[in-house]
């Protein structure tokens, strides 16, 4: 059995995929409404690390095939991530991933509200046709 998926995981996953405009960040395949089940929220550093479990820099939308490819080819995944965010930001992410994160803080009502607000912000941006540029 894997890691339990919480309501925080669901809203974070939806926010990441919405942020990435329902498009795989490796192969660029778009997943239109009604056909989105094959697009995953992929974490570079795994969900077991609460310090980066809900870190938007640590996650991106990947289709099932690309997610599987990166799982099987971690060096390619690392290269892809560095190309996407830059080596300096990757180093910061790596430091954050090695910091002890509080599960209690991450699973708070305040954090859930924050994640919901981010999701709504990305949805609004996409409905207005502004693309992937909102942080």
mmCIF file of N, CA and C in Angstrom:
data_model
loop_
_atom_site.group_PDB
_atom_site.id
_atom_site.type_symbol
_atom_site.label_atom_id
_atom_site.label_comp_id
_atom_site.label_asym_id
_atom_site.label_seq_id
_atom_site.Cartn_x
_atom_site.Cartn_y
_atom_site.Cartn_z
ATOM 1 N N UNK A 1 0.832 -1.175 0.000
ATOM 2 C CA UNK A 1 0.000 0.000 0.000
ATOM 3 C C UNK A 1 0.884 1.248 0.000
ATOM 4 N N UNK A 2 0.525 2.257 -0.782
ATOM 5 C CA UNK A 2 1.316 3.472 -0.921
ATOM 6 C C UNK A 2 1.006 4.494 0.149
ATOM 7 N N UNK A 3 1.420 5.709 -0.117
ATOM 8 C CA UNK A 3 1.183 6.822 0.787
ATOM 9 C C UNK A 3 -0.278 7.231 0.679
ATOM 10 N N UNK A 4 -0.912 7.456 1.828
ATOM 11 C CA UNK A 4 -2.310 7.864 1.830
ATOM 12 C C UNK A 4 -2.470 9.220 1.142
ATOM 13 N N UNK A 5 -3.464 9.318 0.277
ATOM 14 C CA UNK A 5 -3.752 10.556 -0.441
ATOM 15 C C UNK A 5 -4.807 11.326 0.352
ATOM 16 N N UNK A 6 -4.439 12.525 0.781
ATOM 17 C CA UNK A 6 -5.307 13.347 1.611
ATOM 18 C C UNK A 6 -6.050 14.377 0.758
ATOM 19 N N UNK A 7 -6.953 15.119 1.397
ATOM 20 C CA UNK A 7 -7.633 16.199 0.680
ATOM 21 C C UNK A 7 -6.632 17.280 0.289
ATOM 22 N N UNK A 8 -5.549 17.455 1.043
ATOM 23 C CA UNK A 8 -4.495 18.404 0.692
ATOM 24 C C UNK A 8 -3.788 17.945 -0.586
ATOM 25 N N UNK A 9 -3.528 16.637 -0.677
ATOM 26 C CA UNK A 9 -2.894 16.087 -1.880
ATOM 27 C C UNK A 9 -3.773 16.324 -3.108
ATOM 28 N N UNK A 10 -5.074 16.108 -2.946
ATOM 29 C CA UNK A 10 -5.979 16.274 -4.083
ATOM 30 C C UNK A 10 -5.996 17.711 -4.583
ATOM 31 N N UNK A 11 -6.163 18.664 -3.676
ATOM 32 C CA UNK A 11 -6.231 20.059 -4.114
ATOM 33 C C UNK A 11 -4.879 20.522 -4.651
ATOM 34 N N UNK A 12 -3.772 20.065 -4.070
ATOM 35 C CA UNK A 12 -2.443 20.409 -4.580
ATOM 36 C C UNK A 12 -2.254 19.831 -5.980
ATOM 37 N N UNK A 13 -2.607 18.564 -6.165
ATOM 38 C CA UNK A 13 -2.497 17.908 -7.464
ATOM 39 C C UNK A 13 -3.304 18.657 -8.524
ATOM 40 N N UNK A 14 -4.533 19.016 -8.181
ATOM 41 C CA UNK A 14 -5.367 19.769 -9.127
ATOM 42 C C UNK A 14 -4.748 21.127 -9.443
ATOM 43 N N UNK A 15 -4.196 21.786 -8.426
ATOM 44 C CA UNK A 15 -3.579 23.104 -8.640
ATOM 45 C C UNK A 15 -2.356 23.008 -9.553
ATOM 46 N N UNK A 16 -1.537 21.979 -9.364
ATOM 47 C CA UNK A 16 -0.348 21.804 -10.214
ATOM 48 C C UNK A 16 -0.759 21.557 -11.663
ATOM 49 N N UNK A 17 -1.726 20.671 -11.854
ATOM 50 C CA UNK A 17 -2.160 20.372 -13.220
ATOM 51 C C UNK A 17 -2.845 21.574 -13.856
ATOM 52 N N UNK A 18 -3.584 22.324 -13.067
ATOM 53 C CA UNK A 18 -4.213 23.554 -13.567
ATOM 54 C C UNK A 18 -3.134 24.589 -13.907
ATOM 55 N N UNK A 19 -2.154 24.743 -13.004
ATOM 56 C CA UNK A 19 -1.047 25.670 -13.258
ATOM 57 C C UNK A 19 -0.363 25.352 -14.592
ATOM 58 N N UNK A 20 -0.180 24.056 -14.842
ATOM 59 C CA UNK A 20 0.499 23.615 -16.063
ATOM 60 C C UNK A 20 -0.464 23.482 -17.237
ATOM 61 N N UNK A 21 -1.658 24.054 -17.065
ATOM 62 C CA UNK A 21 -2.664 24.123 -18.123
ATOM 63 C C UNK A 21 -3.008 22.742 -18.693
ATOM 64 N N UNK A 22 -3.056 21.748 -17.814
ATOM 65 C CA UNK A 22 -3.439 20.385 -18.192
ATOM 66 C C UNK A 22 -2.603 19.850 -19.354
ATOM 67 N N UNK A 23 -1.294 20.179 -19.308
ATOM 68 C CA UNK A 23 -0.355 19.798 -20.364
ATOM 69 C C UNK A 23 0.851 19.113 -19.743
ATOM 70 N N UNK A 24 1.236 17.965 -20.293
ATOM 71 C CA UNK A 24 2.428 17.261 -19.825
ATOM 72 C C UNK A 24 3.639 18.160 -20.059
ATOM 73 N N UNK A 25 4.442 18.321 -19.031
ATOM 74 C CA UNK A 25 5.583 19.217 -19.107
ATOM 75 C C UNK A 25 6.803 18.585 -19.774
ATOM 76 N N UNK A 26 6.673 17.343 -20.212
ATOM 77 C CA UNK A 26 7.765 16.719 -20.972
ATOM 78 C C UNK A 26 7.389 16.602 -22.447
ATOM 79 N N UNK A 27 6.294 15.942 -22.753
ATOM 80 C CA UNK A 27 5.926 15.700 -24.153
ATOM 81 C C UNK A 27 4.964 16.742 -24.712
ATOM 82 N N UNK A 28 4.431 17.602 -23.828
ATOM 83 C CA UNK A 28 3.539 18.711 -24.185
ATOM 84 C C UNK A 28 2.140 18.267 -24.626
ATOM 85 N N UNK A 29 1.754 17.020 -24.341
ATOM 86 C CA UNK A 29 0.408 16.565 -24.673
ATOM 87 C C UNK A 29 -0.603 17.282 -23.786
ATOM 88 N N UNK A 30 -1.648 17.824 -24.401
ATOM 89 C CA UNK A 30 -2.707 18.532 -23.698
ATOM 90 C C UNK A 30 -3.831 17.557 -23.357
ATOM 91 N N UNK A 31 -4.384 17.691 -22.154
ATOM 92 C CA UNK A 31 -5.484 16.851 -21.690
ATOM 93 C C UNK A 31 -6.735 17.717 -21.544
ATOM 94 N N UNK A 32 -7.636 17.653 -22.519
ATOM 95 C CA UNK A 32 -8.836 18.492 -22.468
ATOM 96 C C UNK A 32 -9.806 18.025 -21.384
ATOM 97 N N UNK A 33 -10.692 18.924 -20.996
ATOM 98 C CA UNK A 33 -11.706 18.597 -19.999
ATOM 99 C C UNK A 33 -12.472 17.358 -20.451
ATOM 100 N N UNK A 34 -12.713 16.457 -19.513
ATOM 101 C CA UNK A 34 -13.391 15.210 -19.823
ATOM 102 C C UNK A 34 -12.430 14.076 -20.141
ATOM 103 N N UNK A 35 -11.146 14.384 -20.329
ATOM 104 C CA UNK A 35 -10.141 13.361 -20.652
ATOM 105 C C UNK A 35 -8.840 13.695 -19.912
ATOM 106 N N UNK A 36 -8.926 13.844 -18.595
ATOM 107 C CA UNK A 36 -7.771 14.305 -17.832
ATOM 108 C C UNK A 36 -7.180 13.250 -16.900
ATOM 109 N N UNK A 37 -7.732 12.045 -16.907
ATOM 110 C CA UNK A 37 -7.291 11.032 -15.964
ATOM 111 C C UNK A 37 -5.860 10.550 -16.206
ATOM 112 N N UNK A 38 -5.295 10.735 -17.371
ATOM 113 C CA UNK A 38 -3.932 10.269 -17.657
ATOM 114 C C UNK A 38 -2.846 11.253 -17.298
ATOM 115 N N UNK A 39 -3.213 12.423 -16.771
ATOM 116 C CA UNK A 39 -2.220 13.440 -16.421
ATOM 117 C C UNK A 39 -2.009 13.428 -14.908
ATOM 118 N N UNK A 40 -0.763 13.203 -14.504
ATOM 119 C CA UNK A 40 -0.431 13.084 -13.091
ATOM 120 C C UNK A 40 0.213 14.350 -12.559
ATOM 121 N N UNK A 41 0.152 14.514 -11.260
ATOM 122 C CA UNK A 41 0.953 15.507 -10.550
ATOM 123 C C UNK A 41 2.187 14.750 -10.070
ATOM 124 N N UNK A 42 3.316 15.032 -10.699
ATOM 125 C CA UNK A 42 4.548 14.309 -10.391
ATOM 126 C C UNK A 42 5.425 15.141 -9.457
ATOM 127 N N UNK A 43 5.890 14.509 -8.389
ATOM 128 C CA UNK A 43 6.805 15.150 -7.441
ATOM 129 C C UNK A 43 8.224 14.718 -7.789
ATOM 130 N N UNK A 44 9.158 15.661 -7.860
ATOM 131 C CA UNK A 44 10.559 15.279 -8.074
ATOM 132 C C UNK A 44 11.076 14.577 -6.822
ATOM 133 N N UNK A 45 10.979 15.255 -5.687
ATOM 134 C CA UNK A 45 11.290 14.619 -4.412
ATOM 135 C C UNK A 45 9.965 14.079 -3.880
ATOM 136 N N UNK A 46 9.935 12.829 -3.503
ATOM 137 C CA UNK A 46 8.706 12.118 -3.194
ATOM 138 C C UNK A 46 7.825 12.730 -2.116
ATOM 139 N N UNK A 47 6.571 12.317 -2.129
ATOM 140 C CA UNK A 47 5.563 12.843 -1.202
ATOM 141 C C UNK A 47 5.846 12.478 0.249
ATOM 142 N N UNK A 48 6.729 11.541 0.508
ATOM 143 C CA UNK A 48 7.075 11.197 1.890
ATOM 144 C C UNK A 48 7.767 12.373 2.589
ATOM 145 N N UNK A 49 8.384 13.250 1.805
ATOM 146 C CA UNK A 49 9.094 14.407 2.374
ATOM 147 C C UNK A 49 8.115 15.572 2.515
ATOM 148 N N UNK A 50 7.602 15.751 3.718
ATOM 149 C CA UNK A 50 6.606 16.803 3.932
ATOM 150 C C UNK A 50 7.158 18.201 3.684
ATOM 151 N N UNK A 51 8.464 18.369 3.785
ATOM 152 C CA UNK A 51 9.049 19.691 3.551
ATOM 153 C C UNK A 51 8.818 20.168 2.117
ATOM 154 N N UNK A 52 8.621 19.240 1.174
ATOM 155 C CA UNK A 52 8.386 19.625 -0.227
ATOM 156 C C UNK A 52 7.159 18.943 -0.831
ATOM 157 N N UNK A 53 6.373 18.292 -0.014
ATOM 158 C CA UNK A 53 5.199 17.572 -0.516
ATOM 159 C C UNK A 53 4.227 18.505 -1.233
ATOM 160 N N UNK A 54 4.075 19.727 -0.715
ATOM 161 C CA UNK A 54 3.153 20.691 -1.316
ATOM 162 C C UNK A 54 3.913 21.903 -1.870
ATOM 163 N N UNK A 55 5.126 21.670 -2.302
ATOM 164 C CA UNK A 55 5.991 22.715 -2.868
ATOM 165 C C UNK A 55 5.754 22.752 -4.381
ATOM 166 N N UNK A 56 5.268 23.867 -4.878
ATOM 167 C CA UNK A 56 4.932 23.965 -6.301
ATOM 168 C C UNK A 56 6.153 23.845 -7.214
ATOM 169 N N UNK A 57 7.330 24.163 -6.717
ATOM 170 C CA UNK A 57 8.551 24.006 -7.522
ATOM 171 C C UNK A 57 8.892 22.524 -7.659
ATOM 172 N N UNK A 58 8.528 21.729 -6.661
ATOM 173 C CA UNK A 58 8.838 20.301 -6.642
ATOM 174 C C UNK A 58 7.921 19.463 -7.523
ATOM 175 N N UNK A 59 6.840 20.039 -8.012
ATOM 176 C CA UNK A 59 5.842 19.246 -8.728
ATOM 177 C C UNK A 59 5.556 19.817 -10.106
ATOM 178 N N UNK A 60 5.153 18.925 -11.007
ATOM 179 C CA UNK A 60 4.733 19.332 -12.344
ATOM 180 C C UNK A 60 3.795 18.280 -12.912
ATOM 181 N N UNK A 61 3.034 18.688 -13.913
ATOM 182 C CA UNK A 61 2.114 17.774 -14.580
ATOM 183 C C UNK A 61 2.893 16.924 -15.585
ATOM 184 N N UNK A 62 2.719 15.611 -15.473
ATOM 185 C CA UNK A 62 3.328 14.671 -16.423
ATOM 186 C C UNK A 62 2.289 13.625 -16.806
ATOM 187 N N UNK A 63 2.260 13.269 -18.070
ATOM 188 C CA UNK A 63 1.372 12.191 -18.492
ATOM 189 C C UNK A 63 1.895 10.879 -17.913
ATOM 190 N N UNK A 64 1.051 9.873 -17.928
ATOM 191 C CA UNK A 64 1.417 8.581 -17.369
ATOM 192 C C UNK A 64 2.734 8.070 -17.963
ATOM 193 N N UNK A 65 2.871 8.141 -19.282
ATOM 194 C CA UNK A 65 4.066 7.620 -19.949
ATOM 195 C C UNK A 65 5.331 8.360 -19.546
ATOM 196 N N UNK A 66 5.276 9.685 -19.504
ATOM 197 C CA UNK A 66 6.451 10.479 -19.117
ATOM 198 C C UNK A 66 6.766 10.294 -17.637
ATOM 199 N N UNK A 67 5.733 10.171 -16.804
ATOM 200 C CA UNK A 67 5.934 9.933 -15.380
ATOM 201 C C UNK A 67 6.664 8.594 -15.189
ATOM 202 N N UNK A 68 6.209 7.570 -15.881
ATOM 203 C CA UNK A 68 6.858 6.256 -15.802
ATOM 204 C C UNK A 68 8.293 6.323 -16.322
ATOM 205 N N UNK A 69 8.504 7.043 -17.421
ATOM 206 C CA UNK A 69 9.845 7.181 -17.997
ATOM 207 C C UNK A 69 10.797 7.789 -16.963
ATOM 208 N N UNK A 70 10.371 8.894 -16.331
ATOM 209 C CA UNK A 70 11.246 9.553 -15.354
ATOM 210 C C UNK A 70 11.455 8.692 -14.117
ATOM 211 N N UNK A 71 10.457 7.924 -13.712
ATOM 212 C CA UNK A 71 10.617 7.026 -12.572
ATOM 213 C C UNK A 71 11.690 5.981 -12.883
ATOM 214 N N UNK A 72 11.736 5.522 -14.129
ATOM 215 C CA UNK A 72 12.712 4.521 -14.548
ATOM 216 C C UNK A 72 14.069 5.118 -14.921
ATOM 217 N N UNK A 73 14.117 6.430 -15.147
ATOM 218 C CA UNK A 73 15.346 7.108 -15.579
ATOM 219 C C UNK A 73 15.588 8.358 -14.721
ATOM 220 N N UNK A 74 15.972 8.153 -13.456
ATOM 221 C CA UNK A 74 16.092 9.295 -12.541
ATOM 222 C C UNK A 74 17.092 10.361 -12.992
ATOM 223 N N UNK A 75 18.150 9.972 -13.689
ATOM 224 C CA UNK A 75 19.112 10.979 -14.155
ATOM 225 C C UNK A 75 18.473 11.882 -15.213
ATOM 226 N N UNK A 76 17.671 11.314 -16.093
ATOM 227 C CA UNK A 76 16.957 12.126 -17.087
ATOM 228 C C UNK A 76 15.940 13.039 -16.407
ATOM 229 N N UNK A 77 15.318 12.530 -15.356
ATOM 230 C CA UNK A 77 14.358 13.343 -14.604
ATOM 231 C C UNK A 77 15.081 14.544 -13.983
ATOM 232 N N UNK A 78 16.229 14.276 -13.392
ATOM 233 C CA UNK A 78 17.032 15.344 -12.779
ATOM 234 C C UNK A 78 17.423 16.386 -13.825
ATOM 235 N N UNK A 79 17.904 15.941 -14.969
ATOM 236 C CA UNK A 79 18.301 16.865 -16.049
ATOM 237 C C UNK A 79 17.104 17.700 -16.512
ATOM 238 N N UNK A 80 15.957 17.056 -16.666
ATOM 239 C CA UNK A 80 14.732 17.747 -17.072
ATOM 240 C C UNK A 80 14.361 18.824 -16.046
ATOM 241 N N UNK A 81 14.415 18.453 -14.770
ATOM 242 C CA UNK A 81 14.040 19.388 -13.707
ATOM 243 C C UNK A 81 14.990 20.591 -13.681
ATOM 244 N N UNK A 82 16.262 20.338 -13.829
ATOM 245 C CA UNK A 82 17.248 21.433 -13.825
ATOM 246 C C UNK A 82 17.039 22.338 -15.038
ATOM 247 N N UNK A 83 16.759 21.757 -16.197
ATOM 248 C CA UNK A 83 16.470 22.577 -17.381
ATOM 249 C C UNK A 83 15.240 23.450 -17.145
ATOM 250 N N UNK A 84 14.253 22.886 -16.483
ATOM 251 C CA UNK A 84 12.983 23.588 -16.269
ATOM 252 C C UNK A 84 13.100 24.724 -15.250
ATOM 253 N N UNK A 85 13.790 24.490 -14.134
ATOM 254 C CA UNK A 85 13.816 25.500 -13.070
ATOM 255 C C UNK A 85 15.180 26.163 -12.890
ATOM 256 N N UNK A 86 16.217 25.647 -13.532
ATOM 257 C CA UNK A 86 17.558 26.210 -13.374
ATOM 258 C C UNK A 86 18.309 25.549 -12.229
ATOM 259 N N UNK A 87 19.624 25.541 -12.324
ATOM 260 C CA UNK A 87 20.432 24.822 -11.329
ATOM 261 C C UNK A 87 20.378 25.485 -9.953
ATOM 262 N N UNK A 88 20.312 26.803 -9.906
ATOM 263 C CA UNK A 88 20.256 27.480 -8.606
ATOM 264 C C UNK A 88 18.949 27.151 -7.871
ATOM 265 N N UNK A 89 17.826 27.220 -8.584
ATOM 266 C CA UNK A 89 16.533 26.891 -7.959
ATOM 267 C C UNK A 89 16.493 25.414 -7.586
ATOM 268 N N UNK A 90 17.123 24.555 -8.407
ATOM 269 C CA UNK A 90 17.163 23.127 -8.090
ATOM 270 C C UNK A 90 17.940 22.900 -6.795
ATOM 271 N N UNK A 91 19.053 23.602 -6.627
ATOM 272 C CA UNK A 91 19.837 23.459 -5.392
ATOM 273 C C UNK A 91 19.014 23.882 -4.174
ATOM 274 N N UNK A 92 18.249 24.965 -4.307
ATOM 275 C CA UNK A 92 17.389 25.416 -3.201
ATOM 276 C C UNK A 92 16.322 24.362 -2.890
ATOM 277 N N UNK A 93 15.737 23.785 -3.946
ATOM 278 C CA UNK A 93 14.725 22.741 -3.762
ATOM 279 C C UNK A 93 15.330 21.531 -3.053
ATOM 280 N N UNK A 94 16.534 21.170 -3.449
ATOM 281 C CA UNK A 94 17.216 20.029 -2.833
ATOM 282 C C UNK A 94 17.449 20.278 -1.338
ATOM 283 N N UNK A 95 17.851 21.501 -0.987
ATOM 284 C CA UNK A 95 18.041 21.847 0.423
ATOM 285 C C UNK A 95 16.703 21.743 1.162
ATOM 286 N N UNK A 96 15.638 22.307 0.572
ATOM 287 C CA UNK A 96 14.317 22.220 1.207
ATOM 288 C C UNK A 96 13.891 20.766 1.397
ATOM 289 N N UNK A 97 14.225 19.915 0.428
ATOM 290 C CA UNK A 97 13.808 18.508 0.513
ATOM 291 C C UNK A 97 14.507 17.777 1.652
ATOM 292 N N UNK A 98 15.662 18.267 2.049
ATOM 293 C CA UNK A 98 16.427 17.635 3.125
ATOM 294 C C UNK A 98 16.184 18.299 4.478
ATOM 295 N N UNK A 99 15.215 19.187 4.521
ATOM 296 C CA UNK A 99 14.815 19.849 5.759
ATOM 297 C C UNK A 99 13.627 19.090 6.327
ATOM 298 N N UNK A 100 13.584 18.972 7.612
ATOM 299 C CA UNK A 100 12.458 18.284 8.236
ATOM 300 C C UNK A 100 11.218 19.155 8.114
ATOM 301 N N UNK A 101 10.181 18.611 7.499
ATOM 302 C CA UNK A 101 8.923 19.326 7.355
ATOM 303 C C UNK A 101 7.903 18.804 8.347
ATOM 304 N N UNK A 102 7.105 19.689 8.876
ATOM 305 C CA UNK A 102 6.105 19.307 9.858
ATOM 306 C C UNK A 102 4.825 18.856 9.170
ATOM 307 N N UNK A 103 4.493 17.605 9.352
ATOM 308 C CA UNK A 103 3.244 17.068 8.798
ATOM 309 C C UNK A 103 2.058 17.837 9.357
ATOM 310 N N UNK A 104 2.107 18.162 10.639
ATOM 311 C CA UNK A 104 1.018 18.896 11.290
ATOM 312 C C UNK A 104 0.796 20.253 10.618
ATOM 313 N N UNK A 105 1.888 20.978 10.316
ATOM 314 C CA UNK A 105 1.758 22.285 9.667
ATOM 315 C C UNK A 105 1.215 22.148 8.249
ATOM 316 N N UNK A 106 1.672 21.135 7.535
ATOM 317 C CA UNK A 106 1.252 20.957 6.144
ATOM 318 C C UNK A 106 -0.199 20.504 6.040
ATOM 319 N N UNK A 107 -0.689 19.807 7.052
ATOM 320 C CA UNK A 107 -2.064 19.316 7.030
ATOM 321 C C UNK A 107 -2.977 20.166 7.908
ATOM 322 N N UNK A 108 -2.709 21.459 7.936
ATOM 323 C CA UNK A 108 -3.535 22.382 8.719
ATOM 324 C C UNK A 108 -4.653 22.950 7.848
ATOM 325 N N UNK A 109 -5.680 23.460 8.500
ATOM 326 C CA UNK A 109 -6.775 24.105 7.772
ATOM 327 C C UNK A 109 -6.291 25.338 7.019
ATOM 328 N N UNK A 110 -5.354 26.073 7.607
ATOM 329 C CA UNK A 110 -4.818 27.275 6.952
ATOM 330 C C UNK A 110 -4.090 26.902 5.666
ATOM 331 N N UNK A 111 -3.301 25.839 5.707
ATOM 332 C CA UNK A 111 -2.576 25.415 4.505
ATOM 333 C C UNK A 111 -3.540 24.908 3.438
ATOM 334 N N UNK A 112 -4.574 24.209 3.855
ATOM 335 C CA UNK A 112 -5.580 23.732 2.900
ATOM 336 C C UNK A 112 -6.245 24.923 2.201
ATOM 337 N N UNK A 113 -6.580 25.936 2.961
ATOM 338 C CA UNK A 113 -7.194 27.142 2.391
ATOM 339 C C UNK A 113 -6.251 27.800 1.388
ATOM 340 N N UNK A 114 -4.965 27.871 1.722
ATOM 341 C CA UNK A 114 -3.962 28.425 0.809
ATOM 342 C C UNK A 114 -3.911 27.631 -0.500
ATOM 343 N N UNK A 115 -3.888 26.304 -0.398
ATOM 344 C CA UNK A 115 -3.839 25.469 -1.608
ATOM 345 C C UNK A 115 -5.093 25.668 -2.454
ATOM 346 N N UNK A 116 -6.245 25.761 -1.818
ATOM 347 C CA UNK A 116 -7.506 26.011 -2.549
ATOM 348 C C UNK A 116 -7.451 27.368 -3.259
ATOM 349 N N UNK A 117 -6.903 28.372 -2.615
ATOM 350 C CA UNK A 117 -6.774 29.694 -3.235
ATOM 351 C C UNK A 117 -5.859 29.639 -4.455
ATOM 352 N N UNK A 118 -4.766 28.904 -4.355
ATOM 353 C CA UNK A 118 -3.857 28.759 -5.509
ATOM 354 C C UNK A 118 -4.583 28.077 -6.662
ATOM 355 N N UNK A 119 -5.339 27.020 -6.358
ATOM 356 C CA UNK A 119 -6.098 26.317 -7.392
ATOM 357 C C UNK A 119 -7.060 27.278 -8.078
ATOM 358 N N UNK A 120 -7.796 28.046 -7.315
ATOM 359 C CA UNK A 120 -8.757 28.986 -7.893
ATOM 360 C C UNK A 120 -8.059 30.053 -8.729
ATOM 361 N N UNK A 121 -6.907 30.504 -8.289
ATOM 362 C CA UNK A 121 -6.122 31.494 -9.044
ATOM 363 C C UNK A 121 -5.711 30.929 -10.407
ATOM 364 N N UNK A 122 -5.241 29.697 -10.423
ATOM 365 C CA UNK A 122 -4.834 29.071 -11.695
ATOM 366 C C UNK A 122 -6.034 28.837 -12.602
ATOM 367 N N UNK A 123 -7.157 28.420 -12.025
ATOM 368 C CA UNK A 123 -8.369 28.220 -12.835
ATOM 369 C C UNK A 123 -8.805 29.526 -13.471
ATOM 370 N N UNK A 124 -8.812 30.580 -12.691
ATOM 371 C CA UNK A 124 -9.219 31.894 -13.198
ATOM 372 C C UNK A 124 -8.272 32.351 -14.315
ATOM 373 N N UNK A 125 -6.990 32.159 -14.109
ATOM 374 C CA UNK A 125 -5.996 32.528 -15.122
ATOM 375 C C UNK A 125 -6.237 31.756 -16.422
ATOM 376 N N UNK A 126 -6.494 30.461 -16.311
ATOM 377 C CA UNK A 126 -6.712 29.648 -17.501
ATOM 378 C C UNK A 126 -8.019 30.011 -18.201
ATOM 379 N N UNK A 127 -9.041 30.318 -17.419
ATOM 380 C CA UNK A 127 -10.324 30.731 -18.027
ATOM 381 C C UNK A 127 -10.172 32.050 -18.774
ATOM 382 N N UNK A 128 -9.265 32.886 -18.312
ATOM 383 C CA UNK A 128 -9.027 34.175 -18.969
ATOM 384 C C UNK A 128 -7.981 34.062 -20.080
ATOM 385 N N UNK A 129 -7.470 32.845 -20.321
ATOM 386 C CA UNK A 129 -6.546 32.602 -21.418
ATOM 387 C C UNK A 129 -5.173 33.210 -21.252
ATOM 388 N N UNK A 130 -4.687 33.269 -20.011
ATOM 389 C CA UNK A 130 -3.398 33.912 -19.784
ATOM 390 C C UNK A 130 -2.237 32.925 -19.730
ATOM 391 N N UNK A 131 -2.456 31.646 -19.975
ATOM 392 C CA UNK A 131 -1.357 30.686 -20.077
ATOM 393 C C UNK A 131 -0.716 30.286 -18.780
ATOM 394 N N UNK A 132 0.603 29.955 -18.825
ATOM 395 C CA UNK A 132 1.324 29.347 -17.716
ATOM 396 C C UNK A 132 2.156 30.313 -16.888
ATOM 397 N N UNK A 133 1.961 31.609 -16.963
ATOM 398 C CA UNK A 133 2.907 32.534 -16.361
ATOM 399 C C UNK A 133 2.603 32.958 -14.930
ATOM 400 N N UNK A 134 1.523 32.529 -14.346
ATOM 401 C CA UNK A 134 1.190 32.931 -12.993
ATOM 402 C C UNK A 134 1.950 32.050 -12.005
ATOM 403 N N UNK A 135 2.554 32.658 -10.998
ATOM 404 C CA UNK A 135 3.289 31.897 -9.974
ATOM 405 C C UNK A 135 2.388 31.587 -8.809
#
